[in-house]
Coordinates of C-alpha atoms and ligand atoms in Angstrom, one line a residue:
X7 CA -27.7 11.4 15.3
X8 CA -30.8 9.3 14.6
X9 CA -32.7 12.4 13.6
X10 CA -35.7 11.7 11.4
X11 CA -35.6 14.2 8.5
X12 CA -38.5 14.6 6.1
X13 CA -40.2 17.1 3.8
X14 CA -43.4 18.7 5.0
X15 CA -45.9 21.4 4.1
X16 CA -44.9 25.0 3.5
X17 CA -44.0 26.9 6.6
X18 CA -47.3 28.7 7.0
X19 CA -49.1 25.3 7.2
X20 CA -46.6 23.6 9.6
X21 CA -46.4 23.1 13.3
X22 CA -44.0 21.6 15.8
X23 CA -42.0 22.5 18.9
X24 CA -39.6 24.8 17.3
X25 CA -39.3 26.7 14.0
X26 CA -35.9 27.5 12.6
X27 CA -35.7 30.5 10.2
X28 CA -32.7 32.0 8.6
X29 CA -31.6 35.7 8.5
X30 CA -28.9 37.2 6.3
X31 CA -26.6 40.0 7.4
X32 CA -28.2 43.4 8.2
X33 CA -31.4 41.8 9.3
X34 CA -32.4 40.6 5.8
X35 CA -34.8 37.7 6.3
X36 CA -34.1 34.5 4.5
X37 CA -36.8 32.1 3.2
X38 CA -40.0 32.2 5.4
X39 CA -38.6 34.9 7.6
X40 CA -40.9 37.7 6.6
X41 CA -43.9 35.5 7.1
X42 CA -42.7 34.5 10.6
X43 CA -42.0 38.2 11.5
X44 CA -45.6 39.0 10.4
X45 CA -46.9 36.4 12.9
X46 CA -44.9 37.6 15.9
X47 CA -45.7 41.1 16.9
X48 CA -42.6 43.2 17.4
X49 CA -40.1 40.5 16.4
X50 CA -38.1 42.7 14.0
X51 CA -37.8 45.5 16.6
X52 CA -36.9 43.0 19.3
X53 CA -34.1 41.5 17.2
X54 CA -32.8 44.9 16.3
X55 CA -32.8 46.0 20.0
X56 CA -30.9 42.8 20.9
X57 CA -28.4 43.5 18.1
X58 CA -29.2 40.3 16.3
X59 CA -28.5 41.2 12.7
X60 CA -27.9 37.8 11.0
X61 CA -24.2 37.3 11.7
X62 CA -23.1 34.0 10.2
X63 CA -23.7 31.1 12.7
X64 CA -25.3 33.3 15.4
X65 CA -28.6 32.1 16.8
X66 CA -31.3 33.5 19.1
X67 CA -34.3 31.8 20.5
X68 CA -37.6 33.7 21.0
X69 CA -41.0 32.5 22.2
X70 CA -43.4 31.9 19.3
X71 CA -46.3 33.6 21.1
X72 CA -50.0 32.8 20.4
X73 CA -49.8 33.4 16.7
X74 CA -47.8 30.3 15.8
X75 CA -48.3 26.6 16.4
X76 CA -44.7 26.4 17.9
X77 CA -43.2 26.8 21.3
X78 CA -40.2 28.8 20.1
X79 CA -38.6 30.3 17.1
X80 CA -34.9 30.0 16.5
X81 CA -33.4 32.6 14.2
X82 CA -30.1 31.6 12.7
X83 CA -27.7 34.0 11.0
X84 CA -26.3 33.3 7.5
X85 CA -24.0 36.4 7.2
X86 CA -23.5 38.3 3.9
X87 CA -23.2 35.5 1.5
X88 CA -24.0 31.9 2.0
X89 CA -22.1 28.9 0.5
X90 CA -22.5 25.1 1.1
X91 CA -20.2 25.0 4.1
X92 CA -21.8 28.2 5.6
X93 CA -25.2 26.5 5.3
X94 CA -23.9 23.3 7.0
X95 CA -22.5 25.3 9.8
X96 CA -25.7 27.4 10.2
X97 CA -27.8 24.3 10.3
X98 CA -25.5 22.8 12.9
X99 CA -25.6 25.9 15.1
X100 CA -29.4 26.0 14.8
X101 CA -29.8 22.3 15.6
X102 CA -27.7 22.7 18.7
X103 CA -29.9 25.6 19.8
X104 CA -32.9 23.3 19.3
X105 CA -31.6 20.2 21.0
X106 CA -34.0 20.4 23.8
X107 CA -37.0 20.4 21.5
X108 CA -38.4 17.1 20.1
X109 CA -39.7 18.3 16.7
X110 CA -38.3 21.1 14.6
X111 CA -39.4 22.7 11.3
X112 CA -37.1 24.7 9.1
X113 CA -36.9 26.7 5.9
X114 CA -33.1 26.6 5.7
X115 CA -33.2 24.1 2.8
X116 CA -34.9 26.8 0.7
X117 CA -31.8 29.0 0.7
X118 CA -30.5 29.4 -2.8
X119 CA -27.8 26.8 -2.9
X120 CA -27.6 23.6 -5.0
X121 CA -28.8 20.7 -2.9
X122 CA -29.3 22.9 0.1
X123 CA -31.3 20.1 1.8
X124 CA -28.1 18.0 1.8
X125 CA -26.2 20.7 3.7
X126 CA -29.0 21.3 6.2
X127 CA -29.5 17.6 6.9
X128 CA -25.7 17.0 7.3
X129 CA -25.1 20.0 9.5
X130 CA -28.1 19.3 11.7
X131 CA -27.3 15.6 12.2
X132 CA -23.6 16.1 12.6
X133 CA -24.2 18.8 15.3
X134 CA -26.5 16.6 17.3
X135 CA -23.9 13.8 17.6
X136 CA -23.2 12.8 21.2
X137 CA -21.1 10.0 22.6
X138 CA -22.7 8.5 25.7
X139 CA -21.6 4.8 25.6
X140 CA -19.5 5.4 28.7
X141 CA -21.9 7.6 30.8
X142 CA -23.7 5.9 33.6
X143 CA -26.6 8.2 33.0
X144 CA -27.2 9.1 29.4
X145 CA -28.6 12.5 28.5
X146 CA -29.9 11.9 25.0
X147 CA -30.5 14.8 22.6
X148 CA -34.2 15.5 22.7
X149 CA -34.6 16.4 19.0
X150 CA -36.2 13.5 17.1
X151 CA -37.5 15.0 13.9
X152 CA -36.6 17.8 11.6
X153 CA -39.2 18.8 9.0
X154 CA -38.0 20.7 5.9
X155 CA -41.0 23.0 5.2
X156 CA -41.9 22.9 1.5
X157 CA -40.3 21.0 -1.4
X158 CA -36.9 22.0 -2.6
X159 CA -33.2 21.9 -1.9
X160 CA -32.7 18.6 -3.9
X161 CA -35.4 16.5 -2.2
X162 CA -35.1 13.1 -0.7
X163 CA -32.0 12.2 -2.7
X164 CA -30.1 15.1 -1.2
X165 CA -31.2 14.0 2.3
X166 CA -30.2 10.4 1.7
X167 CA -26.7 11.5 0.5
X168 CA -26.3 13.6 3.7
X169 CA -27.3 10.7 5.9
X170 CA -24.8 8.3 4.2
X171 CA -22.1 10.9 5.0
X172 CA -23.3 11.6 8.5
X173 CA -23.3 7.9 9.4
X174 CA -19.7 7.6 8.0
X175 CA -18.6 10.7 10.1
X176 CA -20.5 9.3 13.1
X177 CA -18.7 6.0 12.8
X178 CA -15.3 7.7 12.7
X179 CA -16.2 9.8 15.7
X180 CA -17.4 6.8 17.7
X181 CA -14.3 4.8 17.0
X182 CA -12.0 7.6 18.0
X183 CA -14.0 8.6 21.1
X184 CA -14.0 5.0 22.3
X185 CA -11.3 4.5 25.0
X186 CA -8.2 2.6 23.9
X187 CA -9.0 -0.2 26.4
X188 CA -12.3 -0.8 24.7
X189 CA -11.0 -1.0 21.2
X190 CA -8.3 -3.6 20.9
X191 CA -7.3 -4.4 17.2
X192 CA -9.3 -7.7 17.1
X193 CA -12.5 -5.7 18.2
X194 CA -11.9 -3.1 15.5
X195 CA -11.4 -5.9 12.9
X196 CA -14.7 -7.4 14.0
X197 CA -16.4 -4.1 13.6
X198 CA -15.0 -3.8 10.1
X199 CA -16.4 -7.3 9.4
X200 CA -19.8 -6.2 10.6
X201 CA -19.8 -3.1 8.4
X202 CA -18.7 -5.2 5.4
X203 CA -21.3 -7.9 6.0
X204 CA -24.1 -5.4 6.2
X205 CA -23.2 -4.0 2.8
X206 CA -21.8 -7.0 0.9
X207 CA -18.2 -5.8 1.0
X208 CA -15.3 -8.2 1.2
X209 CA -13.3 -7.9 4.5
X210 CA -9.9 -9.6 4.9
X211 CA -8.4 -9.7 8.4
X212 CA -4.8 -10.7 8.8
X213 CA -4.3 -12.2 12.3
X214 CA -1.0 -12.1 14.1
X215 CA 0.3 -15.2 12.3
X216 CA -0.6 -13.9 8.9
X217 CA 0.9 -10.5 9.8
X218 CA 4.2 -12.3 10.4
X219 CA 4.0 -14.6 7.4
X220 CA 2.9 -11.8 5.0
X221 CA 5.9 -9.7 6.0
X222 CA 4.2 -6.7 7.7
X223 CA 7.4 -6.0 9.7
X224 CA 6.5 -2.5 10.8
X225 CA 3.2 -3.7 12.3
X226 CA 5.0 -6.5 14.0
X227 CA 7.7 -4.1 15.4
X228 CA 5.2 -1.6 16.8
X229 CA 3.0 -4.4 18.2
X230 CA 5.9 -6.2 19.9
X231 CA 5.4 -4.5 23.3
X232 CA 1.6 -5.0 23.3
X233 CA -0.4 -7.7 25.0
X234 CA -3.2 -7.4 22.4
X235 CA -2.2 -8.8 19.0
X236 CA -2.2 -6.6 16.0
X237 CA -4.6 -6.9 13.0
X238 CA -4.3 -5.8 9.4
X239 CA -7.8 -5.1 8.1
X240 CA -8.7 -4.7 4.4
X241 CA -12.2 -3.7 3.3
X242 CA -13.0 -3.9 -0.4
X243 CA -15.9 -2.2 -2.1
X244 CA -16.1 -3.3 -5.8
X245 CA -19.3 -2.2 -7.4
X246 CA -20.0 -3.7 -10.9
X247 CA -19.1 -1.4 -13.8
X248 CA -16.5 0.5 -11.7
X249 CA -13.3 1.0 -13.7
X250 CA -11.1 3.1 -11.4
X251 CA -9.6 2.2 -8.1
X252 CA -8.9 4.3 -5.0
X253 CA -6.9 2.8 -2.2
X254 CA -7.1 4.3 1.3
X255 CA -4.7 3.6 4.1
X256 CA -5.3 4.7 7.6
X257 CA -3.0 4.8 10.7
X258 CA -4.6 2.6 13.3
X259 CA -2.6 3.2 16.5
X260 CA -5.2 2.3 19.1
X261 CA -3.1 4.0 21.7
X262 CA 0.2 5.8 21.4
X263 CA 2.3 5.8 24.6
X264 CA 5.4 6.6 22.5
X265 CA 6.8 3.2 23.4
X266 CA 10.3 3.2 25.0
X267 CA 10.7 6.8 23.6
X268 CA 7.9 7.4 26.0
X269 CA 5.6 10.5 25.9
X270 CA 5.1 12.7 28.9
X271 CA 1.8 12.1 30.7
X272 CA 0.1 15.1 29.2
X273 CA 1.0 14.1 25.7
X274 CA -0.7 10.7 26.1
X275 CA -4.1 12.0 27.3
X276 CA -5.6 12.1 23.9
X277 CA -3.6 9.3 22.3
X278 CA -6.7 7.1 21.9
X279 CA -7.1 9.4 18.9
X280 CA -4.1 7.9 17.2
X281 CA -6.3 5.6 15.1
X282 CA -8.2 8.5 13.6
X283 CA -6.7 7.8 10.2
X284 CA -8.1 4.3 10.2
X285 CA -11.4 5.5 11.6
X286 CA -11.6 8.1 8.8
X287 CA -10.9 5.5 6.2
X288 CA -13.5 3.1 7.6
X289 CA -16.1 5.9 7.8
X290 CA -15.3 6.9 4.3
X291 CA -15.6 3.5 2.7
X292 CA -18.9 2.9 4.5
X293 CA -20.3 6.2 3.2
X294 CA -19.0 5.6 -0.3
X295 CA -20.7 2.2 -0.3
X296 CA -23.9 3.6 1.1
X297 CA -24.0 6.3 -1.5
X298 CA -23.4 3.6 -4.2
X299 CA -20.5 5.5 -5.8
X300 CA -19.3 3.7 -9.0
X301 CA -15.6 3.3 -8.0
X302 CA -13.5 0.5 -6.6
X303 CA -12.4 1.4 -3.1
X304 CA -10.1 -0.5 -0.8
X305 CA -9.5 0.5 2.8
X306 CA -6.3 -0.8 4.5
X307 CA -6.1 -0.4 8.2
X308 CA -3.1 -1.6 10.3
X309 CA -4.3 -1.7 14.0
X310 CA -2.0 -2.0 17.0
X311 CA -1.2 -0.1 20.2
X312 CA 2.2 1.4 20.7
X313 CA 3.1 0.4 24.3
X314 CA 5.9 -0.8 26.5
X315 CA 6.9 -4.2 27.9
X316 CA 10.0 -6.4 28.0
X317 CA 9.1 -7.3 24.4
X318 CA 8.9 -3.8 23.1
X319 CA 10.9 -2.6 20.1
X320 CA 14.0 -0.6 21.2
X321 CA 15.6 2.5 19.7
X322 CA 18.2 1.2 17.3
X323 CA 16.2 -1.9 16.3
X324 CA 15.9 -2.7 12.6
X325 CA 13.0 -4.4 10.9
X326 CA 12.1 -5.2 7.3
X327 CA 8.9 -3.7 5.9
X328 CA 6.5 -5.4 3.6
X329 CA 8.2 -4.0 0.4
X330 CA 11.6 -5.3 1.5
X331 CA 13.1 -2.1 2.7
X332 CA 14.9 -2.2 6.1
X333 CA 14.1 0.5 8.7
X334 CA 16.1 1.6 11.7
X335 CA 13.8 2.7 14.5
X336 CA 15.6 5.5 16.3
X337 CA 12.5 6.9 18.0
X338 CA 9.8 4.4 18.9
X339 CA 7.3 7.3 19.1
X340 CA 7.6 7.7 15.3
X341 CA 5.5 4.6 15.0
X342 CA 2.7 5.7 12.7
X343 CA 5.0 5.7 9.7
X344 CA 6.1 2.2 10.5
X345 CA 2.7 0.7 10.3
X346 CA 1.8 2.9 7.3
X347 CA 5.0 1.6 5.6
X348 CA 3.4 -1.8 5.5
X349 CA -0.1 -0.5 4.6
X350 CA 1.3 1.6 1.8
X351 CA 3.4 -1.3 0.5
X352 CA 0.3 -3.4 0.3
X353 CA -1.6 -0.6 -1.4
X354 CA 1.2 -0.2 -4.0
X355 CA 1.0 -3.9 -4.9
X356 CA -2.4 -3.5 -6.6
X357 CA -3.2 -1.4 -9.6
X358 CA -4.5 1.7 -7.8
X359 CA -5.2 4.8 -9.8
X360 CA -4.7 6.8 -6.6
X361 CA -3.5 5.9 -3.1
X362 CA -4.4 8.2 -0.2
X363 CA -3.1 7.6 3.4
X364 CA -4.6 9.4 6.4
X365 CA -2.8 9.7 9.7
X366 CA -2.5 11.6 13.0
X367 CA 1.2 11.5 12.1
X368 CA 3.1 14.4 13.5
X369 CA 2.9 17.1 16.2
X370 CA 4.9 19.1 13.6
X371 CA 1.9 19.3 11.3
X372 CA -0.2 20.6 14.2
X373 CA 2.5 23.2 14.9
X374 CA 2.6 24.2 11.2
X375 CA -1.1 24.5 10.5
X376 CA -2.9 24.6 13.9
X377 CA -5.8 22.4 14.9
X378 CA -8.2 23.3 12.1
X379 CA -6.2 22.4 9.0
X380 CA -4.8 19.2 7.7
X381 CA -1.4 19.0 5.8
X382 CA -1.5 17.4 2.4
X383 CA 1.6 15.9 0.8
X384 CA 2.1 13.8 -2.2
X385 CA 2.6 13.6 -6.0
X386 CA 1.5 16.9 -7.6
X387 CA -1.6 15.6 -9.2
X388 CA -2.8 13.6 -6.2
X389 CA -2.2 16.5 -3.8
X390 CA -4.2 18.9 -6.0
X391 CA -7.0 16.3 -6.3
X392 CA -7.2 16.0 -2.5
X393 CA -7.1 19.8 -1.9
X394 CA -9.9 20.3 -4.5
X395 CA -12.0 17.5 -2.9
X396 CA -11.5 19.1 0.5
X397 CA -12.7 22.5 -0.8
X398 CA -15.8 20.8 -2.3
X399 CA -16.4 19.0 1.0
X400 CA -15.9 22.1 3.2
X401 CA -12.8 20.7 5.1
X402 CA -9.6 22.8 5.6
X403 CA -6.6 21.2 4.0
X404 CA -3.4 22.9 2.8
X405 CA -0.7 21.7 0.3
X406 CA 2.7 21.0 1.7
X407 CA 6.1 20.4 0.0
X408 CA 7.7 17.0 -0.3
X409 CA 11.1 18.8 -0.3
X410 CA 13.7 16.3 -1.4
X411 CA 16.4 18.4 0.2
X412 CA 15.4 16.9 3.6
X413 CA 15.5 13.3 2.3
X414 CA 19.0 12.9 3.7
X415 CA 17.7 13.6 7.2
X416 CA 16.4 10.0 7.2
X417 CA 19.4 8.3 5.8
X418 CA 20.5 5.5 8.1
X419 CA 24.0 4.2 8.6
X420 CA 22.8 0.6 9.4
X421 CA 19.6 0.2 7.4
X422 CA 18.0 1.5 4.2
X423 CA 16.2 4.3 6.1
X424 CA 15.7 5.5 9.6
X425 CA 12.4 6.6 11.1
X426 CA 13.2 10.1 12.4
X427 CA 15.1 13.1 11.1
X428 CA 15.8 16.3 12.9
X429 CA 13.1 18.2 14.7
X430 CA 12.6 21.0 12.1
X431 CA 10.4 20.0 9.2
X432 CA 9.1 16.9 11.0
X433 CA 5.9 16.7 9.0
X434 CA 7.9 16.8 5.8
X435 CA 10.4 14.1 6.8
X436 CA 7.6 11.9 7.9
X437 CA 6.0 12.3 4.5
X438 CA 9.3 11.7 2.7
X439 CA 9.6 8.4 4.8
X440 CA 6.1 7.3 3.6
X441 CA 7.0 8.1 0.0
X442 CA 9.5 5.2 0.1
X443 CA 6.6 2.8 0.5
X444 CA 3.9 4.3 -1.7
X445 CA 5.1 3.0 -5.0
X446 CA 5.5 5.0 -8.3
X447 CA 1.9 6.0 -8.9
X448 CA -0.3 8.8 -7.7
X449 CA -0.2 9.1 -3.9
X450 CA -1.3 11.7 -1.3
X451 CA -0.7 11.7 2.4
X452 CA -3.0 13.6 4.8
X453 CA -1.6 14.5 8.2
X454 CA -4.7 15.1 10.4
X455 CA -2.9 15.4 13.8
X456 CA -4.5 18.7 14.4
X457 CA -8.1 18.5 13.1
X458 CA -8.8 14.8 14.2
X459 CA -10.0 16.2 17.5
X460 CA -11.7 19.4 18.5
X461 CA -11.1 21.1 21.8
X462 CA -14.4 22.8 21.7
X463 CA -17.9 22.6 20.3
X464 CA -18.4 24.7 17.1
X465 CA -21.3 24.6 14.7
X466 CA -21.6 20.9 13.7
X467 CA -18.3 19.8 15.3
X468 CA -18.6 18.3 18.8
X469 CA -15.9 18.4 21.4
X470 CA -13.6 15.4 21.0
X471 CA -13.4 13.3 17.8
X472 CA -14.4 15.4 14.8
X473 CA -14.7 12.8 12.1
X474 CA -12.5 15.1 10.0
X475 CA -11.4 13.7 6.6
X476 CA -14.4 11.4 5.9
X477 CA -16.1 14.1 3.8
X478 CA -13.0 14.9 1.7
X479 CA -12.4 11.2 0.9
X480 CA -16.1 10.8 -0.1
X481 CA -15.9 13.9 -2.3
X482 CA -12.6 12.5 -3.8
X483 CA -14.3 9.2 -4.6
X484 CA -17.1 11.1 -6.3
X485 CA -14.7 13.1 -8.3
X486 CA -12.8 10.0 -9.4
X487 CA -16.0 8.2 -10.3
X488 CA -17.1 11.2 -12.4
X489 CA -13.8 11.4 -14.4
Ligands
BES524 N1 0.7 10.2 17.2 C1 1.8 11.1 17.2 C2 1.5 12.4 16.6 C3 0.6 13.4 17.2 C4 1.0 14.2 18.2 C5 -0.8 13.4 16.9 C6 0.1 15.1 18.8 C7 -1.6 14.2 17.5 C8 -1.2 15.1 18.5 C9 3.0 10.4 16.5 O1 3.0 9.1 16.6 C10 4.2 11.0 17.2 O2 4.4 10.7 18.3 N2 5.0 11.7 16.4 C11 6.2 12.2 16.9 C12 7.3 12.0 15.8 C13 8.6 12.3 16.3 C14 9.1 11.3 17.4 C15 9.6 12.2 15.1 C16 6.0 13.7 17.1 O3 5.3 14.4 16.3 O4 6.5 14.2 18.1
MN525 MN1 4.0 8.4 18.3
ZN526 ZN1 1.3 8.1 16.8

């Protein structure tokens, strides 16, 4: 993702390894396209014969010939109508088509969209992400530089905004892609401290003794089977002159075996992803700080693995959460809500204007909305704010009901509440459980069990960790700062 992005001369005066030009539906050239077509004899006829007509996200690579100071030209389709997300995706598809070339030049940022350069920079960089820390032989992406040919699209500021976001998304992807064995809670806490130190943010790490003494009973319960001690990590970004406060809480289950209510082998394969909520929150606060958004933001991340030993919590055990409520654990695989109970309790102690938690919480959310869409629960206003921010950011999120009729499903006979209801409506009862710890103010809960990972490469999303949610949280922070 360390692509160097800069503005250069207009396309007719530029050179490089590959030139990316856009085409709208029905073979209507976008910015620079007519000029390119005038330099490559027979290009229009060739594309037409190949049925390349500018379908959104499609690409085709042609030799540049003798007329142009490039090796190849990549034509990328924009479809009938282009919007910000379409442009990010087109830039992503084009960048992937160009990954073997060192230097690329494009006119995509001249498409008529506000801050188009931001979308082009984001889509290109996010698409070129690759995770090679655990490969014995790395195959780095060849592309080093992308030149935006001609001024426009919002200029350097738009590019800087994109890069702040890309680095936040990249951080979230890296953390999720890292194998569970290589990211024990103490290591993730150290990473948070590094991120904070680089930016002058306050980072508080509760170690195992403080987790006990501070009453984080859910985190203690989930951690009880693990050899690696838990950590509660809190990052604070408090820019001068900020008046409002957003508190983010992320599920940080480094690995979810299910505990004694053990998962089948197949269900565990991707469970290093179960700290994606915390990774999203960490990526978001980093990007918010890097963008210098005028808003107080706190990121709360309870980290532990959910594994088995003679010390592990048992079905039927009861613990007391940070806010004093007692919880009966009937299914140790419903562990995310237990650590979030403590995280949300802590969040509710401050004077937050809005609390948002993010979690790979339930398979039921994945069943309901599939792998592309996150479920959004919460108070009416908070839920609407999050859905609006998601729309602005180009992420798929859908409002879900906090139906109080299901609240009785989590009534316990021995404690104040139990951690599982019946199978049906499992994403809703999970959200109803969290509500008990979120206080009386505005609160939203994002269940990202589906979109936290991608099973395939598409436009700017790689296979594996997607970094989903970072952009929505940053857009939300911007909206709150502008209020
Ligand atoms: N981490 C899982 C949820 C999950 C499942 C995320 C699949 C991504 C993909 C969570 O801790 C869990 O196990 N939830 C249970 C809850 C149940 C026991 C009430 C589930 O969804 O099955
Ligand atoms: Mn689980
Ligand atoms: Zn889990």
